[in-house]
Structures are given as structure tokens and as C-alpha cells.
Amino acid sequence: MRTTVGIIGAGPAGLLLARLLHNAGIDSVVLESRDRGYVEQRQRAGILEQGTVDVLRAAGAGARMDREGLRHDGIELRFARRRHRIDFPALTGGRSVTVYAQTEVCKDLIALQLKEGGPLLFEAEALAVEGAGTDSPRVRFRHEGREDVLECAYVVGCDGFWGVARKAIPEELTQVFERTYPFGWLGILADVPPSHDELVYARHDRGFALLSMRSPVVSRLYLQVPEGTDAESWSDEEIWDELERRFETDDDWRLARGPVTAKSVTPMRSHVHEPMRHGRLFLAGDAAHIVPPTGAKGLNLAVGDVVTFARALAHREETGSDALLDAYSETCLRRVWQAERFSYEMTTLLHRSPGATPFEDRIQLARLERLASARAAEQDLAEGYTGFALE
């Protein structure tokens, strides 16, 4: 099998890249190790930056998102039993975010790919990327019980942190920057309308809490818990009780409870792999970088990566110049590091570290007081949350 771009992974990054290339008249093949049902059901991010929304619309994949997605013009910060709203459009010149689950993005892009795009092979496990440093890279993969080879002009690894793409970059050429946080997020899905019409980020002495949603009738909520916590060690009632404590305010706001339909713990870490390119192999999304979910950046960073690659390859097709492809890693990493900074700052602003001192607690509160009283501080948060420019 032969194609111009071999794409490993049919998450939102790989699927969107296939769509962008199709629209540019460039052929591709997508290899996905899981079956279609799994890809369309795995729960991941749900906040789309303004730039991501714009890209999906321009790619022809925004119709259902525009019908069913929830536009949010701000978030609420809670601390010391107080509430403070950050108004995104007023601080960013009109930018906002949209709540639309990754599962729905994948469903939309899969439907388009199967209807209009190139081959999308489910249950096709990539085994190795070979010849990344040559002009003819190959992806060895297993599909329908036999091994095959996908010969490419370029390979883009959208196969996540545990995928094979990153392993094809020689270790002596790489640098890894990372931080592991001593806490995680216990997350639940609940069949109950959200208790607030925008996301609520709460800093509490007992730990962080987040009120989010997946739809007007499904709530998504999170609690900070110690690293290594077993989700099943918390009963539903204990989770709701703790959420109530951490969201408490001095007004009459109340948290609505409902049946819990899913429960899991997400570890927290920051990770960047440099470079994001070796020869004709390009890394995108979690294959190259991971952010703690506090800043809602993971999916959006992946979109930035594939937009950068698609533009660079289209530029080469039009002009014969490799300049933008050669600059891929540097271009992406500028945005990646700003997102890492933003996510780190949001995480350290709102989570209470084990063993935090009274001084550190007061510094957190001082930072939150600054956000509640200074437009410049609010604007910096709003600009970071709604998204950094896609270069």
C-alpha cells in the first residue's frame, strides 16, 4: 500500500489531519489500532478553543458542533467562598470557547472520512515506523490478521504517548521535559443538568474541584485526589458530599445531584518531547506533548500541530519549498510551551499540594485576589484559555 501521508492514530488529530489533507488534494491513509466503536466512545476533552472551532468549521466538520455545542463566554473562579467570573469576549476581542466532547468531534470526522476521504483502517495496529530519516518512510502494521507495509512520502504520528511513532526518533537526538504532579482528578459523568451554565474552577483548602458538562443534561465533575487513588474507593455519595464542600459559597447556590454513570481517575503530568520531527516523521498531539487538564489544552494543541503540518505540506505542493516543513518542530513548540506554561500556572493556582505551608496557601489566595481585581491579570487568563494563535 502506498500513499503521500501515512497517519497513525484516528483520534481527533489524525482524523482532522486527514480531512485537511483531503481538502488540499493530498492523499493519506489513516491507521487506527482500535475499532470504530471504541474511538467514538472514549471519553476525553470537551473544551474547544476559538481557533479549534474555526478550523473545524473551515474544514467542513462544524455543522453538528454548531447545532449541539455549547458556546461559553467565560468561566467562574471560586475561592474563600467567593465567586468571580472571567468574561472572555470582553477581555479578548470577542473570543470564546465551545463545550463539545472529543467523542462527538471524532464521530463527525469519521463520518466525513468514510464518505469523502481516503482509507481509514480500524483495528490496524502500527508496529513500527521504518526509514524515518529517508525520503521513503514506511509503517509496518497488522490488519485483519496479517502484516502489511504502508509506504509513504511522510508519516505523522498521532498515536499518543504510548504509540510507536515517537520511538522511531533516535534517543540521542531527543530531549524530554516533564513534571509529574502528586495528585490526580477523580472524574464523574452524571445524568443531571449542570448546576451552573459555565465551568466553575474552585480552589478549596481540601483541594481543587471543577464543575463542567457534556450537554444540557449531562454533568462532568472532578475532584482533586491523591496520586494513585482508586476511583472505586469513593462511593457516589462521598463524591457528591465532597463536591458540595469544595464548591461552597456565601450565597444560595446549590449543587444538583444525579445518578453517576461513569467514574475514573486521571493522572496529572506535563511532558514535552523535542524535537517533534525527525526526517519525514512528524509527531502531533500526545505523541509529542501532554499537559495537565486544568487548562483544557490537550485536544487544542493537537489541532494546532496538524494545522501546522497541513499548511506546511500544502505550501510545499504549491511552491516546492520545504521551508515550512523544516520549521514544523520549532513552530509547534512555540505554541506548545505557551500552553504548558498556562496549564502549569492554572494547576498551581488552583490545586493544593500535599504538605502545602500556610505561606503557600496565602500566595495562592493572593494570586486569585489579583485575578479578581486586576483587568490585566484577567486578560492574561482569558487569552490563554481561549487559545494561542495558530501560526
mmCIF file of C-alpha atoms in Angstrom, residues 29-285:
data_model
loop_
_atom_site.group_PDB
_atom_site.id
_atom_site.type_symbol
_atom_site.label_atom_id
_atom_site.label_comp_id
_atom_site.label_asym_id
_atom_site.label_seq_id
_atom_site.Cartn_x
_atom_site.Cartn_y
_atom_site.Cartn_z
ATOM 1 C CA VAL A 29 -4.163 6.647 4.820
ATOM 2 C CA VAL A 30 -5.184 6.530 8.498
ATOM 3 C CA LEU A 31 -4.254 3.524 10.642
ATOM 4 C CA GLU A 32 -6.113 3.070 13.934
ATOM 5 C CA SER A 33 -5.394 0.180 16.304
ATOM 6 C CA ARG A 34 -8.857 0.235 17.943
ATOM 7 C CA ASP A 35 -12.271 -0.473 16.444
ATOM 8 C CA ARG A 36 -14.642 2.292 15.404
ATOM 9 C CA GLY A 37 -16.914 1.881 18.395
ATOM 10 C CA TYR A 38 -14.057 2.388 20.832
ATOM 11 C CA VAL A 39 -12.815 5.531 19.057
ATOM 12 C CA GLU A 40 -16.293 7.034 19.054
ATOM 13 C CA GLN A 41 -16.878 6.339 22.757
ATOM 14 C CA ARG A 42 -13.591 7.050 24.566
ATOM 15 C CA GLN A 43 -14.077 9.969 26.917
ATOM 16 C CA ARG A 44 -11.526 12.738 26.617
ATOM 17 C CA ALA A 45 -11.500 16.521 26.416
ATOM 18 C CA GLY A 46 -14.601 18.604 25.932
ATOM 19 C CA ILE A 47 -13.450 22.240 25.640
ATOM 20 C CA LEU A 48 -12.705 23.604 22.159
ATOM 21 C CA GLU A 49 -10.759 26.838 21.859
ATOM 22 C CA GLN A 50 -11.914 29.513 19.446
ATOM 23 C CA GLY A 51 -9.194 28.534 16.969
ATOM 24 C CA THR A 52 -10.219 24.867 17.054
ATOM 25 C CA VAL A 53 -13.855 25.791 16.416
ATOM 26 C CA ASP A 54 -12.800 27.956 13.469
ATOM 27 C CA VAL A 55 -10.650 25.164 11.988
ATOM 28 C CA LEU A 56 -13.445 22.563 12.255
ATOM 29 C CA ARG A 57 -15.888 24.918 10.557
ATOM 30 C CA ALA A 58 -13.439 25.743 7.753
ATOM 31 C CA ALA A 59 -12.757 22.026 7.246
ATOM 32 C CA GLY A 60 -16.456 21.296 6.762
ATOM 33 C CA ALA A 61 -16.756 19.480 10.083
ATOM 34 C CA GLY A 62 -18.583 22.065 12.149
ATOM 35 C CA ALA A 63 -22.278 21.666 11.311
ATOM 36 C CA ARG A 64 -23.272 19.426 14.238
ATOM 37 C CA MET A 65 -20.873 21.220 16.574
ATOM 38 C CA ASP A 66 -22.664 24.492 15.763
ATOM 39 C CA ARG A 67 -26.064 22.887 16.403
ATOM 40 C CA GLU A 68 -25.251 20.970 19.567
ATOM 41 C CA GLY A 69 -22.110 22.540 21.047
ATOM 42 C CA LEU A 70 -22.434 24.923 23.983
ATOM 43 C CA ARG A 71 -20.728 28.280 23.487
ATOM 44 C CA HIS A 72 -19.218 29.575 26.721
ATOM 45 C CA ASP A 73 -18.251 33.203 27.128
ATOM 46 C CA GLY A 74 -16.495 32.789 30.452
ATOM 47 C CA ILE A 75 -15.590 30.688 33.464
ATOM 48 C CA GLU A 76 -16.167 31.174 37.163
ATOM 49 C CA LEU A 77 -13.396 31.058 39.764
ATOM 50 C CA ARG A 78 -14.299 30.179 43.341
ATOM 51 C CA PHE A 79 -12.133 30.705 46.377
ATOM 52 C CA ALA A 80 -12.674 31.642 50.019
ATOM 53 C CA ARG A 81 -16.436 31.043 49.480
ATOM 54 C CA ARG A 82 -16.444 33.818 46.841
ATOM 55 C CA ARG A 83 -17.351 33.739 43.139
ATOM 56 C CA HIS A 84 -15.625 35.665 40.350
ATOM 57 C CA ARG A 85 -16.463 35.437 36.638
ATOM 58 C CA ILE A 86 -13.902 35.872 33.858
ATOM 59 C CA ASP A 87 -15.633 37.416 30.801
ATOM 60 C CA PHE A 88 -13.811 36.051 27.722
ATOM 61 C CA PRO A 89 -15.262 38.189 24.891
ATOM 62 C CA ALA A 90 -14.822 41.414 26.843
ATOM 63 C CA LEU A 91 -11.172 40.595 27.514
ATOM 64 C CA THR A 92 -10.143 39.040 24.183
ATOM 65 C CA GLY A 93 -11.941 40.995 21.499
ATOM 66 C CA GLY A 94 -14.824 38.551 21.195
ATOM 67 C CA ARG A 95 -13.204 35.126 21.577
ATOM 68 C CA SER A 96 -14.975 32.286 23.413
ATOM 69 C CA VAL A 97 -14.790 28.504 23.847
ATOM 70 C CA THR A 98 -17.244 25.729 22.966
ATOM 71 C CA VAL A 99 -18.177 22.689 25.030
ATOM 72 C CA TYR A 100 -18.327 19.799 22.544
ATOM 73 C CA ALA A 101 -16.953 16.434 23.563
ATOM 74 C CA GLN A 102 -13.998 14.821 21.781
ATOM 75 C CA THR A 103 -16.182 11.782 21.132
ATOM 76 C CA GLU A 104 -18.502 13.954 19.050
ATOM 77 C CA VAL A 105 -15.614 15.552 17.143
ATOM 78 C CA CYS A 106 -14.367 12.066 16.279
ATOM 79 C CA LYS A 107 -17.819 10.900 15.152
ATOM 80 C CA ASP A 108 -18.130 13.889 12.822
ATOM 81 C CA LEU A 109 -14.664 13.452 11.318
ATOM 82 C CA ILE A 110 -15.013 9.679 10.926
ATOM 83 C CA ALA A 111 -18.288 10.110 9.045
ATOM 84 C CA LEU A 112 -16.661 12.633 6.692
ATOM 85 C CA GLN A 113 -13.583 10.490 6.150
ATOM 86 C CA LEU A 114 -15.580 7.369 5.326
ATOM 87 C CA LYS A 115 -17.845 9.328 2.982
ATOM 88 C CA GLU A 116 -15.314 11.524 1.176
ATOM 89 C CA GLY A 117 -11.747 10.845 2.271
ATOM 90 C CA GLY A 118 -9.037 8.260 1.800
ATOM 91 C CA PRO A 119 -8.689 4.885 3.534
ATOM 92 C CA LEU A 120 -9.398 4.779 7.270
ATOM 93 C CA LEU A 121 -8.432 1.363 8.616
ATOM 94 C CA PHE A 122 -9.735 0.401 12.050
ATOM 95 C CA GLU A 123 -8.102 -2.431 14.012
ATOM 96 C CA ALA A 124 -4.907 -1.723 12.082
ATOM 97 C CA GLU A 125 -2.089 -1.804 14.641
ATOM 98 C CA ALA A 126 1.030 0.144 13.710
ATOM 99 C CA LEU A 127 4.042 -1.972 14.656
ATOM 100 C CA ALA A 128 6.928 0.307 13.693
ATOM 101 C CA VAL A 129 7.952 3.323 11.650
ATOM 102 C CA GLU A 130 10.954 2.474 9.480
ATOM 103 C CA GLY A 131 13.236 4.735 7.470
ATOM 104 C CA ALA A 132 12.074 7.959 9.116
ATOM 105 C CA GLY A 133 15.327 9.660 8.158
ATOM 106 C CA THR A 134 14.992 8.710 4.476
ATOM 107 C CA ASP A 135 12.838 10.001 1.624
ATOM 108 C CA SER A 136 10.719 6.826 1.766
ATOM 109 C CA PRO A 137 9.479 6.116 5.303
ATOM 110 C CA ARG A 138 7.316 3.049 5.908
ATOM 111 C CA VAL A 139 4.818 1.997 8.536
ATOM 112 C CA ARG A 140 4.650 -1.706 9.329
ATOM 113 C CA PHE A 141 1.200 -2.614 10.590
ATOM 114 C CA ARG A 142 -1.071 -5.573 11.308
ATOM 115 C CA HIS A 143 -4.587 -5.645 9.876
ATOM 116 C CA GLU A 144 -7.096 -8.463 9.578
ATOM 117 C CA GLY A 145 -4.609 -10.995 10.924
ATOM 118 C CA ARG A 146 -1.696 -10.251 8.614
ATOM 119 C CA GLU A 147 1.225 -7.838 8.483
ATOM 120 C CA ASP A 148 1.416 -5.214 5.756
ATOM 121 C CA VAL A 149 3.514 -2.156 4.889
ATOM 122 C CA LEU A 150 2.331 1.374 4.186
ATOM 123 C CA GLU A 151 4.871 3.210 2.034
ATOM 124 C CA CYS A 152 4.710 6.977 2.438
ATOM 125 C CA ALA A 153 6.314 10.234 1.498
ATOM 126 C CA TYR A 154 5.625 11.431 5.062
ATOM 127 C CA VAL A 155 4.469 9.844 8.317
ATOM 128 C CA VAL A 156 2.566 11.739 11.022
ATOM 129 C CA GLY A 157 2.385 10.070 14.424
ATOM 130 C CA CYS A 158 -0.924 10.961 16.102
ATOM 131 C CA ASP A 159 -0.775 7.755 18.138
ATOM 132 C CA GLY A 160 -0.497 9.144 21.652
ATOM 133 C CA PHE A 161 2.082 8.838 24.396
ATOM 134 C CA TRP A 162 2.365 5.037 24.159
ATOM 135 C CA GLY A 163 2.446 4.824 20.363
ATOM 136 C CA VAL A 164 5.246 3.656 18.082
ATOM 137 C CA ALA A 165 5.911 6.911 16.211
ATOM 138 C CA ARG A 166 7.979 8.642 18.869
ATOM 139 C CA LYS A 167 10.126 5.525 19.315
ATOM 140 C CA ALA A 168 11.366 5.936 15.730
ATOM 141 C CA ILE A 169 13.267 9.099 16.666
ATOM 142 C CA PRO A 170 16.809 8.163 17.789
ATOM 143 C CA GLU A 171 17.180 8.627 21.535
ATOM 144 C CA GLU A 172 20.419 10.555 21.178
ATOM 145 C CA LEU A 173 18.579 13.258 19.201
ATOM 146 C CA THR A 174 15.831 13.837 21.752
ATOM 147 C CA GLN A 175 15.238 15.845 24.888
ATOM 148 C CA VAL A 176 12.361 15.191 27.267
ATOM 149 C CA PHE A 177 10.991 17.752 29.720
ATOM 150 C CA GLU A 178 8.428 16.590 32.239
ATOM 151 C CA ARG A 179 6.814 17.015 35.610
ATOM 152 C CA THR A 180 4.549 14.610 37.477
ATOM 153 C CA TYR A 181 2.087 16.114 39.947
ATOM 154 C CA PRO A 182 1.373 14.445 43.321
ATOM 155 C CA PHE A 183 -2.378 14.400 42.729
ATOM 156 C CA GLY A 184 -4.936 13.373 40.124
ATOM 157 C CA TRP A 185 -8.528 14.088 39.143
ATOM 158 C CA LEU A 186 -11.387 11.842 40.208
ATOM 159 C CA GLY A 187 -13.925 12.489 37.454
ATOM 160 C CA ILE A 188 -17.575 11.523 37.173
ATOM 161 C CA LEU A 189 -20.254 11.714 34.496
ATOM 162 C CA ALA A 190 -23.711 12.223 35.964
ATOM 163 C CA ASP A 191 -27.191 12.285 34.453
ATOM 164 C CA VAL A 192 -28.121 15.661 35.882
ATOM 165 C CA PRO A 193 -28.296 19.131 34.282
ATOM 166 C CA PRO A 194 -25.212 21.226 35.117
ATOM 167 C CA SER A 195 -25.581 23.318 38.260
ATOM 168 C CA HIS A 196 -24.076 26.336 36.522
ATOM 169 C CA ASP A 197 -24.211 27.488 32.910
ATOM 170 C CA GLU A 198 -20.416 27.900 32.675
ATOM 171 C CA LEU A 199 -17.428 25.955 34.017
ATOM 172 C CA VAL A 200 -16.579 26.534 37.664
ATOM 173 C CA TYR A 201 -12.977 26.208 38.872
ATOM 174 C CA ALA A 202 -12.829 26.022 42.665
ATOM 175 C CA ARG A 203 -9.791 26.389 44.913
ATOM 176 C CA HIS A 204 -10.501 24.980 48.394
ATOM 177 C CA ASP A 205 -8.348 24.077 51.375
ATOM 178 C CA ARG A 206 -9.468 20.446 50.869
ATOM 179 C CA GLY A 207 -8.381 20.515 47.224
ATOM 180 C CA PHE A 208 -9.465 21.594 43.748
ATOM 181 C CA ALA A 209 -12.870 20.905 42.161
ATOM 182 C CA LEU A 210 -14.216 21.517 38.663
ATOM 183 C CA LEU A 211 -17.818 21.731 37.512
ATOM 184 C CA SER A 212 -18.123 21.046 33.793
ATOM 185 C CA MET A 213 -20.651 19.466 31.440
ATOM 186 C CA ARG A 214 -21.063 17.357 28.325
ATOM 187 C CA SER A 215 -24.559 18.551 27.374
ATOM 188 C CA PRO A 216 -27.503 20.447 28.891
ATOM 189 C CA VAL A 217 -28.497 17.233 30.714
ATOM 190 C CA VAL A 218 -25.118 15.588 31.488
ATOM 191 C CA SER A 219 -22.673 16.971 34.058
ATOM 192 C CA ARG A 220 -18.941 16.287 34.194
ATOM 193 C CA LEU A 221 -17.329 16.976 37.577
ATOM 194 C CA TYR A 222 -13.865 16.493 39.037
ATOM 195 C CA LEU A 223 -12.208 16.347 42.439
ATOM 196 C CA GLN A 224 -8.518 16.631 43.241
ATOM 197 C CA VAL A 225 -7.422 13.360 44.888
ATOM 198 C CA PRO A 226 -4.039 11.931 45.930
ATOM 199 C CA GLU A 227 -1.923 10.378 43.203
ATOM 200 C CA GLY A 228 -2.752 6.683 42.755
ATOM 201 C CA THR A 229 -6.315 6.920 44.090
ATOM 202 C CA ASP A 230 -8.678 4.100 43.066
ATOM 203 C CA ALA A 231 -11.907 5.601 41.736
ATOM 204 C CA GLU A 232 -13.939 2.763 43.259
ATOM 205 C CA SER A 233 -12.674 3.648 46.729
ATOM 206 C CA TRP A 234 -15.059 6.620 46.647
ATOM 207 C CA SER A 235 -18.798 5.988 46.882
ATOM 208 C CA ASP A 236 -21.128 8.170 44.818
ATOM 209 C CA GLU A 237 -22.466 9.802 47.972
ATOM 210 C CA GLU A 238 -18.958 10.596 49.221
ATOM 211 C CA ILE A 239 -18.117 12.224 45.884
ATOM 212 C CA TRP A 240 -21.219 14.421 45.911
ATOM 213 C CA ASP A 241 -20.627 15.393 49.556
ATOM 214 C CA GLU A 242 -17.037 16.408 48.798
ATOM 215 C CA LEU A 243 -18.040 18.343 45.688
ATOM 216 C CA GLU A 244 -20.560 20.285 47.763
ATOM 217 C CA ARG A 245 -17.867 21.185 50.303
ATOM 218 C CA ARG A 246 -15.415 22.409 47.692
ATOM 219 C CA PHE A 247 -17.938 24.454 45.705
ATOM 220 C CA GLU A 248 -19.443 26.112 48.789
ATOM 221 C CA THR A 249 -20.189 29.846 48.542
ATOM 222 C CA ASP A 250 -21.726 32.514 50.770
ATOM 223 C CA ASP A 251 -24.795 32.888 48.551
ATOM 224 C CA ASP A 252 -27.665 30.482 47.900
ATOM 225 C CA TRP A 253 -26.034 28.499 45.051
ATOM 226 C CA ARG A 254 -26.612 24.742 45.323
ATOM 227 C CA LEU A 255 -25.098 21.707 43.603
ATOM 228 C CA ALA A 256 -27.627 19.425 41.899
ATOM 229 C CA ARG A 257 -27.048 15.690 42.341
ATOM 230 C CA GLY A 258 -27.901 12.858 39.973
ATOM 231 C CA PRO A 259 -27.054 9.255 39.024
ATOM 232 C CA VAL A 260 -23.328 8.716 38.404
ATOM 233 C CA THR A 261 -22.825 6.834 35.119
ATOM 234 C CA ALA A 262 -19.002 6.768 34.919
ATOM 235 C CA LYS A 263 -16.131 7.222 37.335
ATOM 236 C CA SER A 264 -12.365 7.353 36.705
ATOM 237 C CA VAL A 265 -9.094 8.909 37.904
ATOM 238 C CA THR A 266 -6.877 10.955 35.582
ATOM 239 C CA PRO A 267 -3.184 11.347 36.491
ATOM 240 C CA MET A 268 -1.640 14.803 36.161
ATOM 241 C CA ARG A 269 1.610 15.469 34.335
ATOM 242 C CA SER A 270 3.398 17.823 31.988
ATOM 243 C CA HIS A 271 5.555 16.326 29.223
ATOM 244 C CA VAL A 272 7.293 17.707 26.119
ATOM 245 C CA HIS A 273 9.343 15.701 23.627
ATOM 246 C CA GLU A 274 11.778 17.669 21.467
ATOM 247 C CA PRO A 275 12.098 17.669 18.529
ATOM 248 C CA MET A 276 8.665 16.976 17.083
ATOM 249 C CA ARG A 277 10.167 15.999 13.739
ATOM 250 C CA HIS A 278 12.842 13.605 12.510
ATOM 251 C CA GLY A 279 13.381 13.419 8.768
ATOM 252 C CA ARG A 280 9.970 12.729 7.268
ATOM 253 C CA LEU A 281 8.385 11.658 10.542
ATOM 254 C CA PHE A 282 6.309 14.291 12.337
ATOM 255 C CA LEU A 283 4.789 13.965 15.830
ATOM 256 C CA ALA A 284 1.452 15.536 16.745
ATOM 257 C CA GLY A 285 -0.689 15.678 19.879
#
